[in-house]
PDB file of C-alpha atoms in Angstrom:
ATOM      1  CA  MET K   1     -60.619  38.957  -7.145  1.00 78.00           C
ATOM      2  CA  SER K   2     -60.782  41.420 -10.061  1.00 81.00           C
ATOM      3  CA  PRO K   3     -64.157  42.957 -11.381  1.00 85.00           C
ATOM      4  CA  PRO K   4     -66.066  41.063 -13.966  1.00 87.00           C
ATOM      5  CA  GLU K   5     -65.449  41.868 -17.395  1.00 92.00           C
ATOM      6  CA  LYS K   6     -68.237  43.372 -19.457  1.00 93.00           C
ATOM      7  CA  SER K   7     -68.288  43.342 -23.425  1.00 94.00           C
ATOM      8  CA  ALA K   8     -69.385  46.039 -25.826  1.00 96.00           C
ATOM      9  CA  LYS K   9     -69.592  46.055 -29.453  1.00 97.00           C
ATOM     10  CA  VAL K  10     -68.375  49.344 -30.836  1.00 98.00           C
ATOM     11  CA  THR K  11     -67.741  50.829 -34.336  1.00 98.00           C
ATOM     12  CA  ILE K  12     -64.623  52.770 -35.048  1.00 98.00           C
ATOM     13  CA  PHE K  13     -64.041  54.321 -38.422  1.00 97.00           C
ATOM     14  CA  GLY K  14     -66.346  51.658 -40.038  1.00 97.00           C
ATOM     15  CA  ASN K  15     -64.794  48.777 -38.291  1.00 97.00           C
ATOM     16  CA  ASP K  16     -66.702  46.763 -35.535  1.00 98.00           C
ATOM     17  CA  TYR K  17     -64.855  45.791 -32.597  1.00 97.00           C
ATOM     18  CA  HIS K  18     -66.035  43.531 -29.557  1.00 97.00           C
ATOM     19  CA  LEU K  19     -64.223  44.837 -26.683  1.00 96.00           C
ATOM     20  CA  LYS K  20     -64.208  43.472 -22.994  1.00 95.00           C
ATOM     21  CA  ALA K  21     -63.313  45.588 -20.046  1.00 94.00           C
ATOM     22  CA  THR K  22     -64.169  46.073 -16.344  1.00 95.00           C
ATOM     23  CA  GLU K  23     -65.684  49.325 -17.111  1.00 94.00           C
ATOM     24  CA  ASP K  24     -69.394  49.946 -18.089  1.00 95.00           C
ATOM     25  CA  PRO K  25     -70.235  49.290 -21.628  1.00 96.00           C
ATOM     26  CA  ASP K  26     -71.784  52.750 -21.921  1.00 96.00           C
ATOM     27  CA  TYR K  27     -68.327  54.211 -20.892  1.00 96.00           C
ATOM     28  CA  ILE K  28     -66.422  51.907 -23.428  1.00 96.00           C
ATOM     29  CA  GLU K  29     -68.979  52.994 -26.086  1.00 97.00           C
ATOM     30  CA  ARG K  30     -68.345  56.817 -25.235  1.00 97.00           C
ATOM     31  CA  ILE K  31     -64.463  56.344 -25.513  1.00 97.00           C
ATOM     32  CA  ALA K  32     -64.807  54.506 -28.841  1.00 98.00           C
ATOM     33  CA  GLN K  33     -67.148  57.357 -30.133  1.00 98.00           C
ATOM     34  CA  TYR K  34     -64.533  59.875 -29.028  1.00 98.00           C
ATOM     35  CA  VAL K  35     -61.621  57.972 -30.955  1.00 98.00           C
ATOM     36  CA  ASP K  36     -63.935  57.480 -33.984  1.00 98.00           C
ATOM     37  CA  GLY K  37     -64.721  61.346 -33.846  1.00 98.00           C
ATOM     38  CA  LYS K  38     -61.064  62.023 -33.603  1.00 98.00           C
ATOM     39  CA  MET K  39     -60.315  59.836 -36.700  1.00 98.00           C
ATOM     40  CA  ARG K  40     -63.095  61.296 -38.767  1.00 97.00           C
ATOM     41  CA  GLU K  41     -61.913  64.894 -37.805  1.00 96.00           C
ATOM     42  CA  LEU K  42     -58.330  64.125 -38.944  1.00 96.00           C
ATOM     43  CA  GLN K  43     -59.537  62.338 -42.076  1.00 96.00           C
ATOM     44  CA  GLY K  44     -61.294  65.533 -43.083  1.00 94.00           C
ATOM     45  CA  ARG K  45     -57.997  67.508 -42.544  1.00 93.00           C
ATOM     46  CA  SER K  46     -55.524  65.025 -44.015  1.00 89.00           C
ATOM     47  CA  THR K  47     -54.763  64.188 -47.493  1.00 91.00           C
ATOM     48  CA  THR K  48     -54.169  60.512 -46.692  1.00 89.00           C
ATOM     49  CA  SER K  49     -56.592  57.726 -47.141  1.00 89.00           C
ATOM     50  CA  SER K  50     -54.739  55.183 -45.042  1.00 95.00           C
ATOM     51  CA  SER K  51     -56.662  54.339 -41.917  1.00 95.00           C
ATOM     52  CA  THR K  52     -53.582  53.133 -40.226  1.00 96.00           C
ATOM     53  CA  LYS K  53     -52.070  56.556 -40.671  1.00 96.00           C
ATOM     54  CA  ILE K  54     -55.196  58.218 -39.545  1.00 97.00           C
ATOM     55  CA  ALA K  55     -55.149  56.014 -36.561  1.00 97.00           C
ATOM     56  CA  ILE K  56     -51.869  56.952 -35.506  1.00 97.00           C
ATOM     57  CA  LEU K  57     -52.407  60.715 -35.958  1.00 96.00           C
ATOM     58  CA  ALA K  58     -55.531  60.183 -33.805  1.00 98.00           C
ATOM     59  CA  ALA K  59     -53.483  58.334 -31.103  1.00 98.00           C
ATOM     60  CA  ILE K  60     -50.825  61.152 -31.351  1.00 98.00           C
ATOM     61  CA  ASN K  61     -53.353  63.799 -30.921  1.00 97.00           C
ATOM     62  CA  ILE K  62     -55.198  61.903 -27.901  1.00 98.00           C
ATOM     63  CA  ALA K  63     -51.781  61.295 -26.247  1.00 98.00           C
ATOM     64  CA  ASP K  64     -51.157  65.140 -26.642  1.00 98.00           C
ATOM     65  CA  GLU K  65     -54.521  65.848 -25.194  1.00 97.00           C
ATOM     66  CA  LEU K  66     -53.855  63.417 -22.251  1.00 97.00           C
ATOM     67  CA  HIS K  67     -50.394  64.897 -21.503  1.00 97.00           C
ATOM     68  CA  LYS K  68     -51.497  68.520 -21.543  1.00 96.00           C
ATOM     69  CA  GLU K  69     -54.299  67.537 -19.076  1.00 95.00           C
ATOM     70  CA  ARG K  70     -51.832  65.972 -16.840  1.00 95.00           C
ATOM     71  CA  LEU K  71     -49.593  68.881 -16.836  1.00 94.00           C
ATOM     72  CA  GLY K  72     -52.288  71.149 -15.983  1.00 93.00           C
ATOM     73  CA  ARG K  73     -53.681  68.879 -13.144  1.00 91.00           C
ATOM     74  CA  ASP K  74     -50.037  68.903 -11.780  1.00 90.00           C
ATOM     75  CA  VAL K  75     -49.799  72.567 -11.935  1.00 89.00           C
ATOM     76  CA  TRP K  76     -53.097  72.926 -10.030  1.00 91.00           C
ATOM     77  CA  GLN K  77     -52.011  70.257  -7.555  1.00 90.00           C
ATOM     78  CA  LEU K  78     -48.659  72.225  -6.795  1.00 90.00           C
ATOM     79  CA  LYS K  79     -50.712  75.451  -6.247  1.00 90.00           C
ATOM     80  CA  VAL K  80     -53.115  73.477  -3.899  1.00 91.00           C
ATOM     81  CA  ASP K  81     -50.217  72.184  -1.972  1.00 91.00           C
ATOM     82  CA  GLU K  82     -48.531  75.583  -1.780  1.00 92.00           C
ATOM     83  CA  GLY K  83     -51.906  77.194  -0.689  1.00 92.00           C
ATOM     84  CA  ALA K  84     -52.346  74.481   1.915  1.00 93.00           C
ATOM     85  CA  SER K  85     -48.741  74.960   3.255  1.00 92.00           C
ATOM     86  CA  ARG K  86     -49.164  78.695   3.615  1.00 90.00           C
ATOM     87  CA  LEU K  87     -52.431  78.218   5.342  1.00 91.00           C
ATOM     88  CA  ALA K  88     -51.002  75.508   7.773  1.00 89.00           C
ATOM     89  CA  GLU K  89     -48.190  78.131   8.512  1.00 87.00           C
ATOM     90  CA  ILE K  90     -50.653  80.832   9.178  1.00 88.00           C
ATOM     91  CA  LEU K  91     -52.627  78.471  11.518  1.00 88.00           C
ATOM     92  CA  ALA K  92     -49.591  77.425  13.308  1.00 88.00           C
ATOM     93  CA  GLU K  93     -48.499  81.130  13.751  1.00 85.00           C
ATOM     94  CA  ASP K  94     -52.139  81.951  15.286  1.00 74.00           C
ATOM     95  CA  GLY K  95     -51.909  79.146  17.415  1.00 67.00           C
ATOM     96  CA  SER K  96     -48.718  80.110  19.033  1.00 64.00           C
ATOM     97  CA  GLU K  97     -49.754  83.512  19.897  1.00 60.00           C
TER      98      GLU K  97
END
């Protein structure tokens, strides 16, 4: 059985949305505030007044952030795995002596 859906009313770039999700409404609101902030930041730096174009630019910026975070996580995971392998080798060598 899937978790029950909860709803939250959020405002993004002056538009109200009623969202349903399984996450906590406070979390949904924080995510909406983040998107709204990104859009407003881009609006301040852009010459376009099209909310659609600003939304697309925000989506590209957020996707860029996500991919960089994932890449960073993957690099750290590789380092952890390599370190764990080295430790396992050291422990195996110590156990055989």
